[in-house]
CSV table of C-alpha atoms in Angstrom, one decimal:
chain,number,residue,atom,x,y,z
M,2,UNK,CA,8.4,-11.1,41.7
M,3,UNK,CA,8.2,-11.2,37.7
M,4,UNK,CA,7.8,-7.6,37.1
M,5,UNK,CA,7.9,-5.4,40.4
M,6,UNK,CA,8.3,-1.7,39.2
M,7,UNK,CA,8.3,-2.9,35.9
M,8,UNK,CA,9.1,-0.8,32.5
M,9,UNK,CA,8.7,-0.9,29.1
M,10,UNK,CA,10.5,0.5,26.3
M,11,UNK,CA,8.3,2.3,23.2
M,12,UNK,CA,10.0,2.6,19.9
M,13,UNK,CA,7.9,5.4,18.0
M,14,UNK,CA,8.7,5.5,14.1
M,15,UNK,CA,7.0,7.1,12.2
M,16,UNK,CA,5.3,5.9,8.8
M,17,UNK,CA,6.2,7.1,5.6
M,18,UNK,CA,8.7,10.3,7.1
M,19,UNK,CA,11.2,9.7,4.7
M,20,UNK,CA,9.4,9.8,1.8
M,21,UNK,CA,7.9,13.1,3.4
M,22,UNK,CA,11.7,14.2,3.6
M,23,UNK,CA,12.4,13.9,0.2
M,24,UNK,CA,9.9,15.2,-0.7
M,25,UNK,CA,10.0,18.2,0.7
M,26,UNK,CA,13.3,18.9,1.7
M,27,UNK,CA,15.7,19.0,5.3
M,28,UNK,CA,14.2,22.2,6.5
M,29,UNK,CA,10.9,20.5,6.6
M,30,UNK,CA,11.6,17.0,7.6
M,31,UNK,CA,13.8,18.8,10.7
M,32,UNK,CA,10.2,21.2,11.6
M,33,UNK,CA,8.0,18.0,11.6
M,34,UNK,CA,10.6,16.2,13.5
M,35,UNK,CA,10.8,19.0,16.2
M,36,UNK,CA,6.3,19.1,16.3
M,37,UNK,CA,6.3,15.8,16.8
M,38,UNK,CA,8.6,15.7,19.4
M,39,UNK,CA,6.5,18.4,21.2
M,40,UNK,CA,3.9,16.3,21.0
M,41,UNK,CA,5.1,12.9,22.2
M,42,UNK,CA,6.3,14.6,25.3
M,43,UNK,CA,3.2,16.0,26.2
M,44,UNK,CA,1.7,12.4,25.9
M,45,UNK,CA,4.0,10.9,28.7
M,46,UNK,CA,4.1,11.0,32.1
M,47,UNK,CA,6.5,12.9,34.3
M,48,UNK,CA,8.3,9.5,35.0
M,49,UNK,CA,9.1,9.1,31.6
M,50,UNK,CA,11.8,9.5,29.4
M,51,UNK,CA,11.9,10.2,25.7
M,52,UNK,CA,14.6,10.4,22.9
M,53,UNK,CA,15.1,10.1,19.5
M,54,UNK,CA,17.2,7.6,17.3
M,55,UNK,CA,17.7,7.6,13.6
M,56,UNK,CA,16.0,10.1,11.6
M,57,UNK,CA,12.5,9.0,12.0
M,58,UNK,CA,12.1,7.0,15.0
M,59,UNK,CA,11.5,7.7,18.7
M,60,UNK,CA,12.4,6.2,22.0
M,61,UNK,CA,10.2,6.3,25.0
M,62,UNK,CA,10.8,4.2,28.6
M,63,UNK,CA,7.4,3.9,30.9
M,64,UNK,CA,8.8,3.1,34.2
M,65,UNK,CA,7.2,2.3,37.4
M,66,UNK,CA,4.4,0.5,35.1
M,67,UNK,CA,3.2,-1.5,38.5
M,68,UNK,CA,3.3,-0.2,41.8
M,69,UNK,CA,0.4,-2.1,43.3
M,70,UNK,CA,-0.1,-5.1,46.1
M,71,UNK,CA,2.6,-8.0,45.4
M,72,UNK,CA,0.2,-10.7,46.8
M,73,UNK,CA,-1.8,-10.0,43.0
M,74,UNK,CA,-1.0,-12.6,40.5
M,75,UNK,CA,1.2,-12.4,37.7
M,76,UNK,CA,-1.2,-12.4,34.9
M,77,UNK,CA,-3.1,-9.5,36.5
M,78,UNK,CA,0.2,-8.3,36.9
M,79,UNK,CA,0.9,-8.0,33.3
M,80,UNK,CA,-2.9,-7.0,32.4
M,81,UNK,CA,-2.6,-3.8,34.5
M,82,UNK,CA,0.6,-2.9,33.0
M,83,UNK,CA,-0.1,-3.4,29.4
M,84,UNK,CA,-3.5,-1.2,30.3
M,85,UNK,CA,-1.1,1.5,31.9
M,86,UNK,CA,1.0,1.1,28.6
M,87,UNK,CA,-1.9,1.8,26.0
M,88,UNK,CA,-3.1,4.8,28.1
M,89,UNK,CA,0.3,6.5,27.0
M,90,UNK,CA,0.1,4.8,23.2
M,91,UNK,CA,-3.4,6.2,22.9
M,92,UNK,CA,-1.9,9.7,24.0
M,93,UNK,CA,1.0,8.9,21.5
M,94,UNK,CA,-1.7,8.0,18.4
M,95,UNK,CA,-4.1,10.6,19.9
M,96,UNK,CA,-1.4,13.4,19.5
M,97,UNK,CA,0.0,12.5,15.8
M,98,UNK,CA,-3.4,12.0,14.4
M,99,UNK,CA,-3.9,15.8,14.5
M,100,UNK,CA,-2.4,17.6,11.1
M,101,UNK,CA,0.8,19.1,11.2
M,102,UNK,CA,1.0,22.4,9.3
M,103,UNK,CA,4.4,22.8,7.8
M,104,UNK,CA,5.3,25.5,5.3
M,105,UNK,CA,2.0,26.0,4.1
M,106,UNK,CA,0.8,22.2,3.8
M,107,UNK,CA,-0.8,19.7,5.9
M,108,UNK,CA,0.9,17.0,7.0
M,109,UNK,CA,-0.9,13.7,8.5
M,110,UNK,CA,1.7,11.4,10.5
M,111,UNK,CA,1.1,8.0,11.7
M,112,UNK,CA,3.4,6.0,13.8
M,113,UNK,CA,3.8,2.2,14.4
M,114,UNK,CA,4.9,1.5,18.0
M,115,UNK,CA,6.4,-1.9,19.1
M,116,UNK,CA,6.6,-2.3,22.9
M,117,UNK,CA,9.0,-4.4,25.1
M,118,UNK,CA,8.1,-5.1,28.7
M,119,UNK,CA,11.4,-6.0,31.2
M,120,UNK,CA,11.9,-8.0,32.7
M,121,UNK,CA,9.1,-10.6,31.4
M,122,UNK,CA,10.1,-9.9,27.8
M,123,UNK,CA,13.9,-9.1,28.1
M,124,UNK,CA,16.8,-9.5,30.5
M,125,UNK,CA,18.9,-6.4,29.1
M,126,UNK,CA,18.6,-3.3,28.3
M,127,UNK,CA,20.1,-3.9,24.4
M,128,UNK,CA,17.4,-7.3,24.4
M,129,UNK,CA,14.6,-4.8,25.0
M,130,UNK,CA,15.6,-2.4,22.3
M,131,UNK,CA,16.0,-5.4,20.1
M,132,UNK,CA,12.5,-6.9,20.8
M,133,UNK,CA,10.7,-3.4,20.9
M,134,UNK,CA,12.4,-2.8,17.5
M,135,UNK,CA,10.9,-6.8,16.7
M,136,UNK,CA,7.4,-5.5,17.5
M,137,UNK,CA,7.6,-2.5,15.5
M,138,UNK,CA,8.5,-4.2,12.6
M,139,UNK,CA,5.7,-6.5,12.7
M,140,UNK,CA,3.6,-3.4,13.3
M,141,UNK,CA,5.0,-1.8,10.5
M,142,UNK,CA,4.2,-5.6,7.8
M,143,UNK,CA,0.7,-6.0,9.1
M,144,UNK,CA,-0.7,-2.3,7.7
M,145,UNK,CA,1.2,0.5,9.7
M,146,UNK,CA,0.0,2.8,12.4
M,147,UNK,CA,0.0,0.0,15.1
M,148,UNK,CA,0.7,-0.9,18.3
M,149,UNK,CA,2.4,-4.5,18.5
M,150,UNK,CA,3.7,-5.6,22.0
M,151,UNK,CA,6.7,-8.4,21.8
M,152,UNK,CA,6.5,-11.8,21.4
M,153,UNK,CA,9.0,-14.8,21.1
M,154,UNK,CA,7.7,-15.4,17.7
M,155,UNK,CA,8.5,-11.7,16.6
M,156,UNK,CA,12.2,-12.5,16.6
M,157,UNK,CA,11.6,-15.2,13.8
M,158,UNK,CA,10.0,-13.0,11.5
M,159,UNK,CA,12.4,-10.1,11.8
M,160,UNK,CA,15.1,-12.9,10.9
M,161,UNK,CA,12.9,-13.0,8.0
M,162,UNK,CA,12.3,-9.3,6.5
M,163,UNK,CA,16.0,-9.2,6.7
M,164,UNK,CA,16.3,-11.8,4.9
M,165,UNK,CA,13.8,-10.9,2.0
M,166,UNK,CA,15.3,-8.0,1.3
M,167,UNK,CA,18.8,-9.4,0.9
M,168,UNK,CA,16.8,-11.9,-1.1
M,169,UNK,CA,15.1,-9.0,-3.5
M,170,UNK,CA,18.3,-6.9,-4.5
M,171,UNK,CA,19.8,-10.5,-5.2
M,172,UNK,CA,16.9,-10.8,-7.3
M,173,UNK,CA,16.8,-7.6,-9.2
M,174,UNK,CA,20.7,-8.1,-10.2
M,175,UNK,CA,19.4,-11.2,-11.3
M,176,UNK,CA,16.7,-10.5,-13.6
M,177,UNK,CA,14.3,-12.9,-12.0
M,178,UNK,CA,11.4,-10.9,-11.9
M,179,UNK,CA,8.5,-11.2,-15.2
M,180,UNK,CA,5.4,-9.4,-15.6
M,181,UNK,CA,2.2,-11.9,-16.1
M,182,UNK,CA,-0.9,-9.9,-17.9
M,183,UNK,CA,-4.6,-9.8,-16.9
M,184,UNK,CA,-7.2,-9.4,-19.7
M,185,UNK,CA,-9.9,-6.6,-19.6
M,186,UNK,CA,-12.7,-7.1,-21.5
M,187,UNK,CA,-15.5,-4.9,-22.7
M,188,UNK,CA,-18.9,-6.6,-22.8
M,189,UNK,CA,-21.4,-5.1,-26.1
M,190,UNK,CA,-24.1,-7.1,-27.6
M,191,UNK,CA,-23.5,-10.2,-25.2
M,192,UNK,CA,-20.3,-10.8,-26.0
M,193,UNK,CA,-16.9,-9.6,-24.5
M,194,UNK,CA,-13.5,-8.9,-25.9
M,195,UNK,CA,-10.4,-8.2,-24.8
M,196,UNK,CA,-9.5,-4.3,-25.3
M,197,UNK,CA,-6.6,-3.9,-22.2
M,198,UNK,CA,-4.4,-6.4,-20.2
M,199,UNK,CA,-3.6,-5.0,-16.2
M,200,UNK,CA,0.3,-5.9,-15.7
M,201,UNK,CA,1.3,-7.8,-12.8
M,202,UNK,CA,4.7,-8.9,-11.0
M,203,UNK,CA,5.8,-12.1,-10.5
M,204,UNK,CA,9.1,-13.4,-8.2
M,205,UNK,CA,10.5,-16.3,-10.1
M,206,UNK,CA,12.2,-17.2,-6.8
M,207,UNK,CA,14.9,-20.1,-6.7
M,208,UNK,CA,14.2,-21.9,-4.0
M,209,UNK,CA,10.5,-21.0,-2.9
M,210,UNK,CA,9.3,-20.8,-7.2
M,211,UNK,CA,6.6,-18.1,-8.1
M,212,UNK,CA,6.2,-15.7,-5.2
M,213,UNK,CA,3.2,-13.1,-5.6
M,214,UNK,CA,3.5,-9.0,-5.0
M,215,UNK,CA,1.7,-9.5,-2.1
M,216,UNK,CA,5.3,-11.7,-0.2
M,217,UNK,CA,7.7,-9.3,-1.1
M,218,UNK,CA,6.0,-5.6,-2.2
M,219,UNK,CA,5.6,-4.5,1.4
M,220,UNK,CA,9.2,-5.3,2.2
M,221,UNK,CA,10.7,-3.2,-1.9
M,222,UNK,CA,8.0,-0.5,-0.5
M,223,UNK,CA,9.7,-0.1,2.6
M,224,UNK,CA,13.5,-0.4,1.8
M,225,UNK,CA,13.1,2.1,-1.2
M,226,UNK,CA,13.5,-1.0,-3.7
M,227,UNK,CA,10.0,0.0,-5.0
M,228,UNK,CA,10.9,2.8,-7.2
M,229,UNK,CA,13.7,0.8,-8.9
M,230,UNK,CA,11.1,-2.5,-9.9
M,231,UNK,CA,8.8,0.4,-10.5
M,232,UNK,CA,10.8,1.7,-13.1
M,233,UNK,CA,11.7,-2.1,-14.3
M,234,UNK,CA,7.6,-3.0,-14.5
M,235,UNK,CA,6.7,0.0,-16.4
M,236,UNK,CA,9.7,-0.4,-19.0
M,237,UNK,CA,8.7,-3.9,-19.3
M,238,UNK,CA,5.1,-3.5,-19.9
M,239,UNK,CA,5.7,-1.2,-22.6
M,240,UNK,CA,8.1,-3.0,-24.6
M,241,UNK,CA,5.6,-5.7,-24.3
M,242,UNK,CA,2.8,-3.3,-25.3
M,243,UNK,CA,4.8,-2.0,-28.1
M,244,UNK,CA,5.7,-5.6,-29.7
M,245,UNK,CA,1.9,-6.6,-29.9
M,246,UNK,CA,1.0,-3.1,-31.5
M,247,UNK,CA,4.0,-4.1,-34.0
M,248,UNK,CA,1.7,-7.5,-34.6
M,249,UNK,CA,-1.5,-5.2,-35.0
M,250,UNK,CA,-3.0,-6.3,-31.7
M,251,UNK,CA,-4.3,-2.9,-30.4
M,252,UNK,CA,-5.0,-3.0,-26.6
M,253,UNK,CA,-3.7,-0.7,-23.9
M,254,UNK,CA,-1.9,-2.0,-20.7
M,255,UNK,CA,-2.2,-0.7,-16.8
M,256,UNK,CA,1.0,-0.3,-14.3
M,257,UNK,CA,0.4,-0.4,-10.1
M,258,UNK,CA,1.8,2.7,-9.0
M,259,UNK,CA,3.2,2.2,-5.1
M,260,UNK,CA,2.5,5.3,-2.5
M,261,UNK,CA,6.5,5.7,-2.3
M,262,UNK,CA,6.4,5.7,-6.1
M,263,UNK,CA,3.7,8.8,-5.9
M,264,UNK,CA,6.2,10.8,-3.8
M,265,UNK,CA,8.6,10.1,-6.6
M,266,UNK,CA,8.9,13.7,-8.5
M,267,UNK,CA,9.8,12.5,-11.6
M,268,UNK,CA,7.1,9.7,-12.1
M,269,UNK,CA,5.3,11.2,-14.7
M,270,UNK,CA,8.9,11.3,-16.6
M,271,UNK,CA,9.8,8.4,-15.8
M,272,UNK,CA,6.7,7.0,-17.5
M,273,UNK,CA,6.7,9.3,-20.4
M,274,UNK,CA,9.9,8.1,-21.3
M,275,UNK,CA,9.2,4.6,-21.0
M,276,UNK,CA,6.4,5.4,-23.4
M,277,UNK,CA,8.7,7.6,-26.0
M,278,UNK,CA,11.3,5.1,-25.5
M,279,UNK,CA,9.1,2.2,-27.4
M,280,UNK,CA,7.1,4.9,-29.8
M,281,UNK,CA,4.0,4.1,-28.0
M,282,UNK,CA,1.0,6.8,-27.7
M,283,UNK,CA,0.6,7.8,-23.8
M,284,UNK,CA,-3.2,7.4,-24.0
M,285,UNK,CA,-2.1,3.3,-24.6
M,286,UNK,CA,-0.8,3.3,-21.1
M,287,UNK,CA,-3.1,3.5,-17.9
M,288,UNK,CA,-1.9,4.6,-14.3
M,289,UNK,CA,-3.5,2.5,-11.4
M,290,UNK,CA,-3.7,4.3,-8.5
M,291,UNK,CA,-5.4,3.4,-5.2
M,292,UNK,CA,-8.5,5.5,-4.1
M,293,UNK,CA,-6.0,6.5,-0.4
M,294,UNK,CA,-7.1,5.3,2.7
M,295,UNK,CA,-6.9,8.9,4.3
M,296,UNK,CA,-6.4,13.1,3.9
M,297,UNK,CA,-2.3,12.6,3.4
M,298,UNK,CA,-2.9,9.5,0.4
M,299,UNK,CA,-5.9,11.8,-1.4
M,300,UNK,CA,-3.7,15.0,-1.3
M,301,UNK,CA,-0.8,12.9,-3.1
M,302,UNK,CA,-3.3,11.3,-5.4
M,303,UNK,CA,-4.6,14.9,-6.3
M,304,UNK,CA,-0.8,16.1,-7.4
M,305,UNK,CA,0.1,13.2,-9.3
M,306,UNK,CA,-3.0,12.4,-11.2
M,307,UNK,CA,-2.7,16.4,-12.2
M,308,UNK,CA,1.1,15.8,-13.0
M,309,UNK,CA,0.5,12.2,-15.2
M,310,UNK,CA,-2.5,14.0,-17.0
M,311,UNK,CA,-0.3,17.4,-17.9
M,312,UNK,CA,2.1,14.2,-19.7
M,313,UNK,CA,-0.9,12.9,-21.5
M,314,UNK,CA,-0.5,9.7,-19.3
M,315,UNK,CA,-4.2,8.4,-18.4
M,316,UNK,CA,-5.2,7.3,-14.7
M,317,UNK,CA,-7.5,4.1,-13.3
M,318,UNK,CA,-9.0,4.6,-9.9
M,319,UNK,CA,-8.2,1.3,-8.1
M,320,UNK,CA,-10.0,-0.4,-4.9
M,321,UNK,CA,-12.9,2.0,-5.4
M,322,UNK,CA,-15.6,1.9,-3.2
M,323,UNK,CA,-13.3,0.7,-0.4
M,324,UNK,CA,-10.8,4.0,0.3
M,325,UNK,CA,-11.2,7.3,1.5
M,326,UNK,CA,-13.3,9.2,-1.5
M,327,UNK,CA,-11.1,11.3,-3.3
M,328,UNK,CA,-12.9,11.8,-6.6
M,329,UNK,CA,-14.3,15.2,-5.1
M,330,UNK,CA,-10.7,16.9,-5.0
M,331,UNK,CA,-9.3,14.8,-8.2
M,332,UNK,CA,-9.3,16.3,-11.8
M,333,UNK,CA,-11.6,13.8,-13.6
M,334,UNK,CA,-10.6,14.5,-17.3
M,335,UNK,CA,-7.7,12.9,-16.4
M,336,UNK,CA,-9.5,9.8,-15.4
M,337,UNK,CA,-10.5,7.1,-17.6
M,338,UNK,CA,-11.7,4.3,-15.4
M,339,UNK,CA,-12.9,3.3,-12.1
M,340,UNK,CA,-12.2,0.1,-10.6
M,341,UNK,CA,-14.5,-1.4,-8.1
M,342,UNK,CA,-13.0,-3.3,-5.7
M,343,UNK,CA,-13.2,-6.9,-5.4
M,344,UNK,CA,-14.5,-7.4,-1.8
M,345,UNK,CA,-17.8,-5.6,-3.3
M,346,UNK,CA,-18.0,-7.9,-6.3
M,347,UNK,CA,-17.4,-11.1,-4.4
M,348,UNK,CA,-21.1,-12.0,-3.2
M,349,UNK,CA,-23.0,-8.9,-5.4
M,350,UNK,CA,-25.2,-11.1,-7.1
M,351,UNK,CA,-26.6,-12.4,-3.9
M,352,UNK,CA,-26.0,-9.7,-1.1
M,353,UNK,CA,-28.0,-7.0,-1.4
M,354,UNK,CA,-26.0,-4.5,0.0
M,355,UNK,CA,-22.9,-5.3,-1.9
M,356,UNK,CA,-25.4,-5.5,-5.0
M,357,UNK,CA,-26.4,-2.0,-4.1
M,358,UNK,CA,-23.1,-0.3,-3.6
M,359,UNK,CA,-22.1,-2.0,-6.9
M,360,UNK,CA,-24.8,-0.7,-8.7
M,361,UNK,CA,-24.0,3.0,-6.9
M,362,UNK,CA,-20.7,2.9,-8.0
M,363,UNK,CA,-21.5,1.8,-11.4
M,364,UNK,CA,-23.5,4.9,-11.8
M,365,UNK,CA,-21.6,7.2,-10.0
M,366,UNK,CA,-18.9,6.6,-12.7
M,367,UNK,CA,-21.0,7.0,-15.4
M,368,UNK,CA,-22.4,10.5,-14.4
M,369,UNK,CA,-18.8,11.8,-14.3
M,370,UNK,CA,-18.7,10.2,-17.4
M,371,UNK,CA,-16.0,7.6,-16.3
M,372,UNK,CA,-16.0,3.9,-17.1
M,373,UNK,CA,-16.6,0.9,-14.5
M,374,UNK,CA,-14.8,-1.5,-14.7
M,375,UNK,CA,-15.1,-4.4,-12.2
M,376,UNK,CA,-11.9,-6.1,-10.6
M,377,UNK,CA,-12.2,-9.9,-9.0
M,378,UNK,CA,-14.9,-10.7,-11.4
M,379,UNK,CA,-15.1,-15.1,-10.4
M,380,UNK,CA,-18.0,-16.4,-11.6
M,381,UNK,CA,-20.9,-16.0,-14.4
M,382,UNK,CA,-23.3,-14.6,-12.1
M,383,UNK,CA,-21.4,-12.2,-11.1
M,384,UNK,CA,-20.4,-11.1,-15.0
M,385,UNK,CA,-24.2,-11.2,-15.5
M,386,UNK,CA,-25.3,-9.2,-12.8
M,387,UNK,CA,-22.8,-6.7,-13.4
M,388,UNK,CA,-23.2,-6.4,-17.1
M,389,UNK,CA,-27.0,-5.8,-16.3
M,390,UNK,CA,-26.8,-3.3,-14.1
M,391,UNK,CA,-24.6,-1.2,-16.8
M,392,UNK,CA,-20.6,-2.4,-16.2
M,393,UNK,CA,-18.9,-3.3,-19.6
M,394,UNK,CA,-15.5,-3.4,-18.5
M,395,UNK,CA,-14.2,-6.4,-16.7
M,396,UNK,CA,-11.3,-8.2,-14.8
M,397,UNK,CA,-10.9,-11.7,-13.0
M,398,UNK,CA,-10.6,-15.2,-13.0
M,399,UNK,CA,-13.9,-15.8,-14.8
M,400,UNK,CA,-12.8,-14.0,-17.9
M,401,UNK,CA,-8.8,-15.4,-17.6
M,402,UNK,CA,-6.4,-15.8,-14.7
M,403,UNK,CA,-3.2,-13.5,-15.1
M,404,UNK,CA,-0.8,-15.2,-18.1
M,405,UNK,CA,2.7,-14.9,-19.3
M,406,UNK,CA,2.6,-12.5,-22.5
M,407,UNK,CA,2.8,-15.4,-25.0
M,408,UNK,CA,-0.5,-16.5,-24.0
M,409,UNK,CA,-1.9,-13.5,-24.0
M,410,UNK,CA,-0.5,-13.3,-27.4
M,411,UNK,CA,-2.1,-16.3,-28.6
M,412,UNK,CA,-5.6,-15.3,-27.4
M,413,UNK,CA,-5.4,-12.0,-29.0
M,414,UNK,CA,-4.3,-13.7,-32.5
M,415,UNK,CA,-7.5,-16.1,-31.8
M,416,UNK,CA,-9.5,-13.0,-30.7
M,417,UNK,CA,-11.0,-14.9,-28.1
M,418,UNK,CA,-14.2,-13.9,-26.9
M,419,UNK,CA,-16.2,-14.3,-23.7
């Protein structure tokens, strides 16, 4: 048959360790290595085997995955093996979701897991380490602490993040990145103007044209290329900042910060002298930093938010309403705006519920004496009804698409209003 005593091979890596690494140093990287290993053997059976490769990933074979009647058909064949496979992946995710205390600080690990099954997915014992690997890729692209089993179509779009990052150092020695500016406005008396511009990265890409962050970030994030067109956005955006002050157009402007950026030590310096270099006040240069989508991201939001503020460097709230709360642990005097996330604009002017959370948010800000401002603002209603229910600061297509910095310009010199 297909599969007889079939196995499968598990490759375990975990999310983020490096940056945990550098962050905190060998010593600790080596003690959370050792807990997790603990950890993943308890989750296996006795007829597994586990080991590690690399400095952050795992290797676990499941054998004797299907021991039952051979008269069963091969697609309930494969269905009672990839069951028997995610009992040990839920022990796996069940065991790492629990903190890990090293030194003193808590430590929340996720892992993605890409799964190979032989012989229905590979013939060899290198083709299923290269189609396990496959999977846990693709685990890795579509959000992180997943579970992906193999595929033929997996192979392709390895072939491909290989490829991309070639493509992006190509593209950094090339100069053929530019930052595009979105306007944020501040509504009084019925009427909005332009008092900030959020800045945005742009691939001018040679073959495929203008690529958006969301093609290429995940891939700089992951190879460590992130901290490097970090330090190129935020340079950028403030010589850009600096030569519309020099043409009396007072505005501020807003950088993404990355998660891998965060663990950066020196980001605050690196920003401060960005800011120094082009004789620009730090309070004309925002921080955008996502609300965290758990414990680990909110701790790290906590340190550098204190660390930009001690700089004089000012911080935006991005994607609120959609993350894991972190206002509660976060120094707020540091804080200057609150973003709502789009997905609760889109629709608030007719759904209820999204109307309501909108409206919650709005005042939630205003009672810690923080400014709303709402992102993926499309349409008039949606202006309207956010203006109404107290917002004056806005952001999206209905007020101006993202525009190369000569436009921007020109708008500014019309003092355009909305």
């Amino acid at each position: 048959t297909r599969y007889g005593r079939a196995s499968a091979l598990l490759v375990v890596d975990l999310d983020r360790f490096k940056l945990i690494n550098d962050a905190m140093g060998f010593k600790a990287g080596d003690e959370l290595l050792m807990r997790v290993s603990e950890r993943l053997q308890a989750a296996i059976r006795e007829s597994d085997a586990i080991g590690r490769r690399g400095e952050d990933e795992f290797l676990i074979l499941l054998s004797e995955l299907y021991t039952g009647e051979e008269n069963v058909s091969e697609a309930k064949k494969r269905e009672i093996i990839e069951q028997n496979i995610a009992i040990v992946v839920r022990r796996v995710t069940e065991g790492l979701a629990r903190p890990f205390t090293i030194q003193g600080q808590k430590f929340y690990i996720r892992a993605s897991i890409g799964v190979s099954v032989c012989p229905n997915d590979a013939e060899s014992a290198q083709q299923m380490l290269e189609h396990a690997d496959s999977a846990m890729y693709h685990a890795k692209e579509n959000g992180r602490g997943r579970c992906v089993f193999y595929n033929s179509d997996l192979h392709r779009l390895q072939e491909r993040r290989l490829t991309l990052d070639s493509q992006l150092r190509v593209a950094m020695e090339k100069n053929e990145f530019e930052l595009h500016y979105q306007p944020i406005v501040e509504v009084a008396k019925g009427r909005a103007a332009m008092v900030g511009v959020e800045a945005l990265l742009r691939w001018n890409h040679r073959i495929e044209g203008t690529l958006y962050p969301e093609y290429f970030l995940p891939a700089a994030e992951e190879s460590g290329l992130i901290v490097h067109l970090g330090k190129w956005v935020c340079q950028q955006a403030c010589w850009q900042l600096s030569k519309w002050i020099q043409q009396g157009l007072r505005i501020f402007v807003s950088v993404n910060v990355s998660f891998r950026q965060m663990l950066q030590a020196d980001l605050a310096e690196m920003i401060l002298n960005s800011v120094d270099e082009f004789g620009l006040q730090p309070g004309l240069v925002f921080v955008e930093l996502s609300e965290g989508s758990n414990v680990e991201e909110v701790d790290l939001i906590e340190r550098v938010v204190a660390s930009l503020g001690r700089a004089g460097i000012r911080v935006a709230i991005d994607d609120f309403g959609v993350g894991y709360s972190s206002l509660s642990r976060i120094d707020l005097k540091h804080i200057q705006f609150l973003k709502v996330d789009p997905s609760l604009v889109n629709g608030c002017q007719t759904d209820r519920a999204k109307a309501n959370i909108c409206e919650a948010a709005v005042r939630l800000a205003q009672s810690l004496e923080l400014r709303p401002l709402a992102e993926g603002v499309e349409t008039l209603a949606q202006a309207k009804f956010l203006t109404k229910i107290g917002c004056q600061f806005l952001q999206g297509y209905h007020i101006q698409a993202p525009a190369d910095a000569q436009l921007i310009t020109n708008m500014l010199n019309e003092k355009r209003a909305w």
